[in-house]
PDB file of N, CA and C in Angstrom:
ATOM      1  N   MET A 228     -28.451  55.311  -9.979  1.00 73.00           N
ATOM      2  CA  MET A 228     -28.590  55.381 -11.334  1.00 73.00           C
ATOM      3  C   MET A 228     -29.303  56.694 -11.681  1.00 73.00           C
ATOM      4  N   GLN A 229     -29.052  57.252 -12.912  1.00 74.00           N
ATOM      5  CA  GLN A 229     -29.615  58.397 -13.311  1.00 74.00           C
ATOM      6  C   GLN A 229     -30.066  58.294 -14.739  1.00 74.00           C
ATOM      7  N   TRP A 230     -31.119  58.952 -15.109  1.00 73.00           N
ATOM      8  CA  TRP A 230     -31.602  58.879 -16.485  1.00 73.00           C
ATOM      9  C   TRP A 230     -32.388  60.080 -16.888  1.00 73.00           C
ATOM     10  N   ASN A 231     -32.534  60.345 -18.117  1.00 70.00           N
ATOM     11  CA  ASN A 231     -33.286  61.454 -18.608  1.00 70.00           C
ATOM     12  C   ASN A 231     -34.766  60.999 -18.938  1.00 70.00           C
ATOM     13  N   SER A 232     -35.730  61.867 -18.437  1.00 64.00           N
ATOM     14  CA  SER A 232     -37.165  61.640 -18.809  1.00 64.00           C
ATOM     15  C   SER A 232     -37.722  62.831 -19.459  1.00 64.00           C
ATOM     16  N   GLU A 233     -38.944  62.855 -19.657  1.00 59.00           N
ATOM     17  CA  GLU A 233     -39.719  64.022 -20.152  1.00 59.00           C
ATOM     18  C   GLU A 233     -39.612  65.234 -19.184  1.00 59.00           C
ATOM     19  N   ALA A 234     -39.476  64.835 -17.850  1.00 62.00           N
ATOM     20  CA  ALA A 234     -39.380  65.802 -16.783  1.00 62.00           C
ATOM     21  C   ALA A 234     -38.021  66.235 -16.407  1.00 62.00           C
ATOM     22  N   GLY A 235     -37.053  65.645 -17.126  1.00 69.00           N
ATOM     23  CA  GLY A 235     -35.673  66.048 -16.862  1.00 69.00           C
ATOM     24  C   GLY A 235     -34.841  64.871 -16.347  1.00 69.00           C
ATOM     25  N   ARG A 236     -33.779  65.182 -15.664  1.00 76.00           N
ATOM     26  CA  ARG A 236     -32.950  64.146 -15.085  1.00 76.00           C
ATOM     27  C   ARG A 236     -33.572  63.531 -13.868  1.00 76.00           C
ATOM     28  N   VAL A 237     -33.563  62.278 -13.802  1.00 75.00           N
ATOM     29  CA  VAL A 237     -34.115  61.472 -12.644  1.00 75.00           C
ATOM     30  C   VAL A 237     -33.146  60.562 -12.032  1.00 75.00           C
ATOM     31  N   SER A 238     -33.176  60.336 -10.820  1.00 82.00           N
ATOM     32  CA  SER A 238     -32.252  59.335 -10.148  1.00 82.00           C
ATOM     33  C   SER A 238     -33.115  58.264  -9.390  1.00 82.00           C
ATOM     34  N   GLY A 239     -32.625  57.058  -9.313  1.00 85.00           N
ATOM     35  CA  GLY A 239     -33.309  55.973  -8.628  1.00 85.00           C
ATOM     36  C   GLY A 239     -32.474  54.874  -8.461  1.00 85.00           C
ATOM     37  N   ARG A 240     -33.100  53.645  -8.083  1.00 87.00           N
ATOM     38  CA  ARG A 240     -32.278  52.458  -7.790  1.00 87.00           C
ATOM     39  C   ARG A 240     -32.937  51.381  -8.592  1.00 87.00           C
ATOM     40  N   ILE A 241     -32.101  50.428  -9.000  1.00 89.00           N
ATOM     41  CA  ILE A 241     -32.595  49.261  -9.719  1.00 89.00           C
ATOM     42  C   ILE A 241     -33.243  48.233  -8.803  1.00 89.00           C
ATOM     43  N   VAL A 242     -34.439  47.963  -9.118  1.00 93.00           N
ATOM     44  CA  VAL A 242     -35.263  46.954  -8.259  1.00 93.00           C
ATOM     45  C   VAL A 242     -35.367  45.634  -8.964  1.00 93.00           C
ATOM     46  N   ARG A 243     -35.183  45.620 -10.300  1.00 95.00           N
ATOM     47  CA  ARG A 243     -35.214  44.378 -10.984  1.00 95.00           C
ATOM     48  C   ARG A 243     -34.676  44.515 -12.353  1.00 95.00           C
ATOM     49  N   VAL A 244     -34.032  43.383 -12.800  1.00 96.00           N
ATOM     50  CA  VAL A 244     -33.549  43.217 -14.151  1.00 96.00           C
ATOM     51  C   VAL A 244     -34.407  42.295 -14.962  1.00 96.00           C
ATOM     52  N   HIS A 245     -34.919  42.757 -16.093  1.00 97.00           N
ATOM     53  CA  HIS A 245     -35.727  41.831 -16.969  1.00 97.00           C
ATOM     54  C   HIS A 245     -34.991  41.411 -18.167  1.00 97.00           C
ATOM     55  N   THR A 246     -34.850  40.041 -18.325  1.00 97.00           N
ATOM     56  CA  THR A 246     -34.185  39.531 -19.477  1.00 97.00           C
ATOM     57  C   THR A 246     -35.071  38.834 -20.468  1.00 97.00           C
ATOM     58  N   LYS A 247     -36.435  38.985 -20.219  1.00 97.00           N
ATOM     59  CA  LYS A 247     -37.380  38.597 -21.226  1.00 97.00           C
ATOM     60  C   LYS A 247     -38.431  39.702 -21.311  1.00 97.00           C
ATOM     61  N   ASP A 248     -39.163  39.762 -22.485  1.00 97.00           N
ATOM     62  CA  ASP A 248     -40.075  40.799 -22.644  1.00 97.00           C
ATOM     63  C   ASP A 248     -40.993  40.890 -21.508  1.00 97.00           C
ATOM     64  N   VAL A 249     -41.379  42.131 -21.150  1.00 95.00           N
ATOM     65  CA  VAL A 249     -42.376  42.404 -20.058  1.00 95.00           C
ATOM     66  C   VAL A 249     -43.288  43.453 -20.414  1.00 95.00           C
ATOM     67  N   LYS A 250     -44.552  43.250 -20.067  1.00 94.00           N
ATOM     68  CA  LYS A 250     -45.641  44.175 -20.493  1.00 94.00           C
ATOM     69  C   LYS A 250     -45.907  45.021 -19.274  1.00 94.00           C
ATOM     70  N   ARG A 251     -45.948  46.349 -19.490  1.00 90.00           N
ATOM     71  CA  ARG A 251     -46.279  47.290 -18.538  1.00 90.00           C
ATOM     72  C   ARG A 251     -47.204  48.436 -19.060  1.00 90.00           C
ATOM     73  N   LYS A 252     -48.289  48.758 -18.486  1.00 88.00           N
ATOM     74  CA  LYS A 252     -49.114  49.782 -18.837  1.00 88.00           C
ATOM     75  C   LYS A 252     -49.510  49.632 -20.356  1.00 88.00           C
ATOM     76  N   GLY A 253     -49.772  48.506 -20.826  1.00 93.00           N
ATOM     77  CA  GLY A 253     -50.289  48.223 -22.205  1.00 93.00           C
ATOM     78  C   GLY A 253     -49.051  48.276 -23.208  1.00 93.00           C
ATOM     79  N   TYR A 254     -47.908  48.310 -22.783  1.00 92.00           N
ATOM     80  CA  TYR A 254     -46.782  48.410 -23.749  1.00 92.00           C
ATOM     81  C   TYR A 254     -45.785  47.242 -23.448  1.00 92.00           C
ATOM     82  N   VAL A 255     -45.283  46.667 -24.492  1.00 96.00           N
ATOM     83  CA  VAL A 255     -44.239  45.529 -24.318  1.00 96.00           C
ATOM     84  C   VAL A 255     -42.915  46.164 -24.388  1.00 96.00           C
ATOM     85  N   HIS A 256     -42.127  45.926 -23.299  1.00 94.00           N
ATOM     86  CA  HIS A 256     -40.657  46.267 -23.233  1.00 94.00           C
ATOM     87  C   HIS A 256     -39.925  45.174 -23.616  1.00 94.00           C
ATOM     88  N   HIS A 257     -39.196  45.180 -24.756  1.00 96.00           N
ATOM     89  CA  HIS A 257     -38.423  44.066 -25.260  1.00 96.00           C
ATOM     90  C   HIS A 257     -37.073  44.022 -24.509  1.00 96.00           C
ATOM     91  N   ALA A 258     -36.843  42.781 -24.052  1.00 96.00           N
ATOM     92  CA  ALA A 258     -35.637  42.512 -23.219  1.00 96.00           C
ATOM     93  C   ALA A 258     -35.070  41.139 -23.558  1.00 96.00           C
ATOM     94  N   THR A 259     -33.709  40.994 -23.536  1.00 95.00           N
ATOM     95  CA  THR A 259     -33.020  39.755 -23.711  1.00 95.00           C
ATOM     96  C   THR A 259     -31.944  39.719 -22.689  1.00 95.00           C
ATOM     97  N   ALA A 260     -31.303  38.585 -22.525  1.00 95.00           N
ATOM     98  CA  ALA A 260     -30.146  38.489 -21.589  1.00 95.00           C
ATOM     99  C   ALA A 260     -29.012  39.383 -22.043  1.00 95.00           C
ATOM    100  N   ASP A 261     -28.908  39.536 -23.366  1.00 94.00           N
ATOM    101  CA  ASP A 261     -27.776  40.423 -23.851  1.00 94.00           C
ATOM    102  C   ASP A 261     -28.187  41.944 -23.859  1.00 94.00           C
ATOM    103  N   ASP A 262     -29.459  42.268 -23.730  1.00 94.00           N
ATOM    104  CA  ASP A 262     -29.936  43.580 -23.795  1.00 94.00           C
ATOM    105  C   ASP A 262     -31.173  43.769 -22.861  1.00 94.00           C
ATOM    106  N   PRO A 263     -30.848  43.677 -21.568  1.00 95.00           N
ATOM    107  CA  PRO A 263     -31.999  43.751 -20.476  1.00 95.00           C
ATOM    108  C   PRO A 263     -32.696  45.053 -20.402  1.00 95.00           C
ATOM    109  N   GLN A 264     -33.835  44.996 -19.779  1.00 93.00           N
ATOM    110  CA  GLN A 264     -34.576  46.211 -19.326  1.00 93.00           C
ATOM    111  C   GLN A 264     -34.361  46.240 -17.844  1.00 93.00           C
ATOM    112  N   TYR A 265     -34.021  47.511 -17.330  1.00 91.00           N
ATOM    113  CA  TYR A 265     -33.894  47.634 -15.923  1.00 91.00           C
ATOM    114  C   TYR A 265     -35.082  48.375 -15.413  1.00 91.00           C
ATOM    115  N   GLU A 266     -35.644  47.773 -14.301  1.00 91.00           N
ATOM    116  CA  GLU A 266     -36.675  48.372 -13.534  1.00 91.00           C
ATOM    117  C   GLU A 266     -36.245  49.310 -12.460  1.00 91.00           C
ATOM    118  N   ILE A 267     -36.516  50.583 -12.632  1.00 89.00           N
ATOM    119  CA  ILE A 267     -35.880  51.657 -11.727  1.00 89.00           C
ATOM    120  C   ILE A 267     -36.952  52.314 -10.961  1.00 89.00           C
ATOM    121  N   ALA A 268     -36.757  52.371  -9.587  1.00 90.00           N
ATOM    122  CA  ALA A 268     -37.734  53.087  -8.698  1.00 90.00           C
ATOM    123  C   ALA A 268     -37.075  54.466  -8.485  1.00 90.00           C
ATOM    124  N   SER A 269     -37.839  55.474  -8.645  1.00 87.00           N
ATOM    125  CA  SER A 269     -37.450  56.808  -8.481  1.00 87.00           C
ATOM    126  C   SER A 269     -37.069  57.078  -6.959  1.00 87.00           C
ATOM    127  N   ASP A 270     -35.971  57.800  -6.810  1.00 87.00           N
ATOM    128  CA  ASP A 270     -35.531  58.169  -5.397  1.00 87.00           C
ATOM    129  C   ASP A 270     -36.518  59.251  -4.715  1.00 87.00           C
ATOM    130  N   LYS A 271     -37.112  60.001  -5.555  1.00 87.00           N
ATOM    131  CA  LYS A 271     -38.000  61.131  -5.063  1.00 87.00           C
ATOM    132  C   LYS A 271     -39.495  60.849  -5.036  1.00 87.00           C
ATOM    133  N   THR A 272     -39.928  59.983  -5.963  1.00 87.00           N
ATOM    134  CA  THR A 272     -41.364  59.657  -5.998  1.00 87.00           C
ATOM    135  C   THR A 272     -41.598  58.099  -5.983  1.00 87.00           C
ATOM    136  N   ASP A 273     -42.831  57.717  -6.128  1.00 82.00           N
ATOM    137  CA  ASP A 273     -43.094  56.373  -6.085  1.00 82.00           C
ATOM    138  C   ASP A 273     -43.094  55.714  -7.487  1.00 82.00           C
ATOM    139  N   HIS A 274     -42.708  56.477  -8.553  1.00 86.00           N
ATOM    140  CA  HIS A 274     -42.703  56.076  -9.940  1.00 86.00           C
ATOM    141  C   HIS A 274     -41.692  54.957 -10.190  1.00 86.00           C
ATOM    142  N   VAL A 275     -42.145  53.988 -10.932  1.00 88.00           N
ATOM    143  CA  VAL A 275     -41.192  52.903 -11.422  1.00 88.00           C
ATOM    144  C   VAL A 275     -41.137  53.007 -12.918  1.00 88.00           C
ATOM    145  N   ALA A 276     -40.076  52.897 -13.547  1.00 87.00           N
ATOM    146  CA  ALA A 276     -39.864  52.932 -15.000  1.00 87.00           C
ATOM    147  C   ALA A 276     -39.011  51.899 -15.481  1.00 87.00           C
ATOM    148  N   LEU A 277     -39.134  51.432 -16.655  1.00 88.00           N
ATOM    149  CA  LEU A 277     -38.279  50.438 -17.314  1.00 88.00           C
ATOM    150  C   LEU A 277     -37.455  51.244 -18.382  1.00 88.00           C
ATOM    151  N   HIS A 278     -36.116  50.844 -18.341  1.00 86.00           N
ATOM    152  CA  HIS A 278     -35.164  51.461 -19.330  1.00 86.00           C
ATOM    153  C   HIS A 278     -34.101  50.445 -19.728  1.00 86.00           C
ATOM    154  N   LYS A 279     -33.670  50.679 -21.007  1.00 86.00           N
ATOM    155  CA  LYS A 279     -32.471  49.878 -21.492  1.00 86.00           C
ATOM    156  C   LYS A 279     -31.232  50.349 -20.772  1.00 86.00           C
ATOM    157  N   GLY A 280     -30.267  49.611 -20.675  1.00 82.00           N
ATOM    158  CA  GLY A 280     -29.047  50.081 -20.054  1.00 82.00           C
ATOM    159  C   GLY A 280     -28.353  51.268 -20.764  1.00 82.00           C
ATOM    160  N   SER A 281     -28.536  51.440 -21.997  1.00 79.00           N
ATOM    161  CA  SER A 281     -27.942  52.549 -22.730  1.00 79.00           C
ATOM    162  C   SER A 281     -28.661  53.819 -22.327  1.00 79.00           C
ATOM    163  N   ALA A 282     -29.729  53.843 -21.710  1.00 78.00           N
ATOM    164  CA  ALA A 282     -30.325  55.085 -21.264  1.00 78.00           C
ATOM    165  C   ALA A 282     -29.930  55.428 -19.840  1.00 78.00           C
ATOM    166  N   LEU A 283     -29.285  54.636 -19.165  1.00 78.00           N
ATOM    167  CA  LEU A 283     -28.899  54.867 -17.726  1.00 78.00           C
ATOM    168  C   LEU A 283     -27.594  55.301 -17.623  1.00 78.00           C
ATOM    169  N   ARG A 284     -27.201  55.976 -16.593  1.00 74.00           N
ATOM    170  CA  ARG A 284     -25.772  56.451 -16.299  1.00 74.00           C
ATOM    171  C   ARG A 284     -25.573  56.324 -14.726  1.00 74.00           C
ATOM    172  N   ARG A 285     -24.588  55.753 -14.364  1.00 72.00           N
ATOM    173  CA  ARG A 285     -24.266  55.495 -12.964  1.00 72.00           C
ATOM    174  C   ARG A 285     -23.689  56.878 -12.411  1.00 72.00           C
ATOM    175  N   LEU A 286     -24.245  57.213 -11.208  1.00 65.00           N
ATOM    176  CA  LEU A 286     -23.831  58.432 -10.561  1.00 65.00           C
ATOM    177  C   LEU A 286     -22.719  58.085  -9.640  1.00 65.00           C
ATOM    178  N   PRO A 287     -21.782  59.035  -9.407  1.00 68.00           N
ATOM    179  CA  PRO A 287     -20.641  58.748  -8.447  1.00 68.00           C
ATOM    180  C   PRO A 287     -21.296  58.763  -7.117  1.00 68.00           C
ATOM    181  N   ARG A 288     -20.677  57.987  -6.215  1.00 64.00           N
ATOM    182  CA  ARG A 288     -21.168  57.893  -4.789  1.00 64.00           C
ATOM    183  C   ARG A 288     -20.985  59.256  -4.108  1.00 64.00           C
ATOM    184  N   ARG A 289     -21.927  59.604  -3.291  1.00 63.00           N
ATOM    185  CA  ARG A 289     -21.841  60.879  -2.606  1.00 63.00           C
ATOM    186  C   ARG A 289     -20.983  60.536  -1.315  1.00 63.00           C
ATOM    187  N   ARG A 290     -20.113  61.497  -1.078  1.00 66.00           N
ATOM    188  CA  ARG A 290     -19.311  61.499   0.081  1.00 66.00           C
ATOM    189  C   ARG A 290     -20.048  62.295   1.248  1.00 66.00           C
ATOM    190  N   PRO A 291     -19.919  61.846   2.374  1.00 65.00           N
ATOM    191  CA  PRO A 291     -20.535  62.522   3.528  1.00 65.00           C
ATOM    192  C   PRO A 291     -19.970  63.949   3.611  1.00 65.00           C
ATOM    193  N   SER A 292     -20.863  64.930   3.877  1.00 67.00           N
ATOM    194  CA  SER A 292     -20.359  66.264   3.943  1.00 67.00           C
ATOM    195  C   SER A 292     -19.729  66.453   5.382  1.00 67.00           C
ATOM    196  N   ARG A 293     -18.677  67.274   5.475  1.00 70.00           N
ATOM    197  CA  ARG A 293     -18.113  67.443   6.745  1.00 70.00           C
ATOM    198  C   ARG A 293     -18.620  68.798   7.274  1.00 70.00           C
ATOM    199  N   ALA A 294     -19.080  68.662   8.604  1.00 60.00           N
ATOM    200  CA  ALA A 294     -19.721  69.914   9.206  1.00 60.00           C
ATOM    201  C   ALA A 294     -18.790  70.486  10.121  1.00 60.00           C
TER     202      ALA A 294
END
């Protein structure tokens, strides 16, 4: 998955899908079964972020390079 952040485009993997409100770092992220929040772990750092599905974009699978 890929999303935009203050630092630019970030990629990561979904580690959990929240269908009920969840509190993180003093902020409540609103979520429902129809509009879940996705917990995403960055591929490059240990950062974990919560995002609505509308903020995420699936990346095409990478094909192995031929040497």
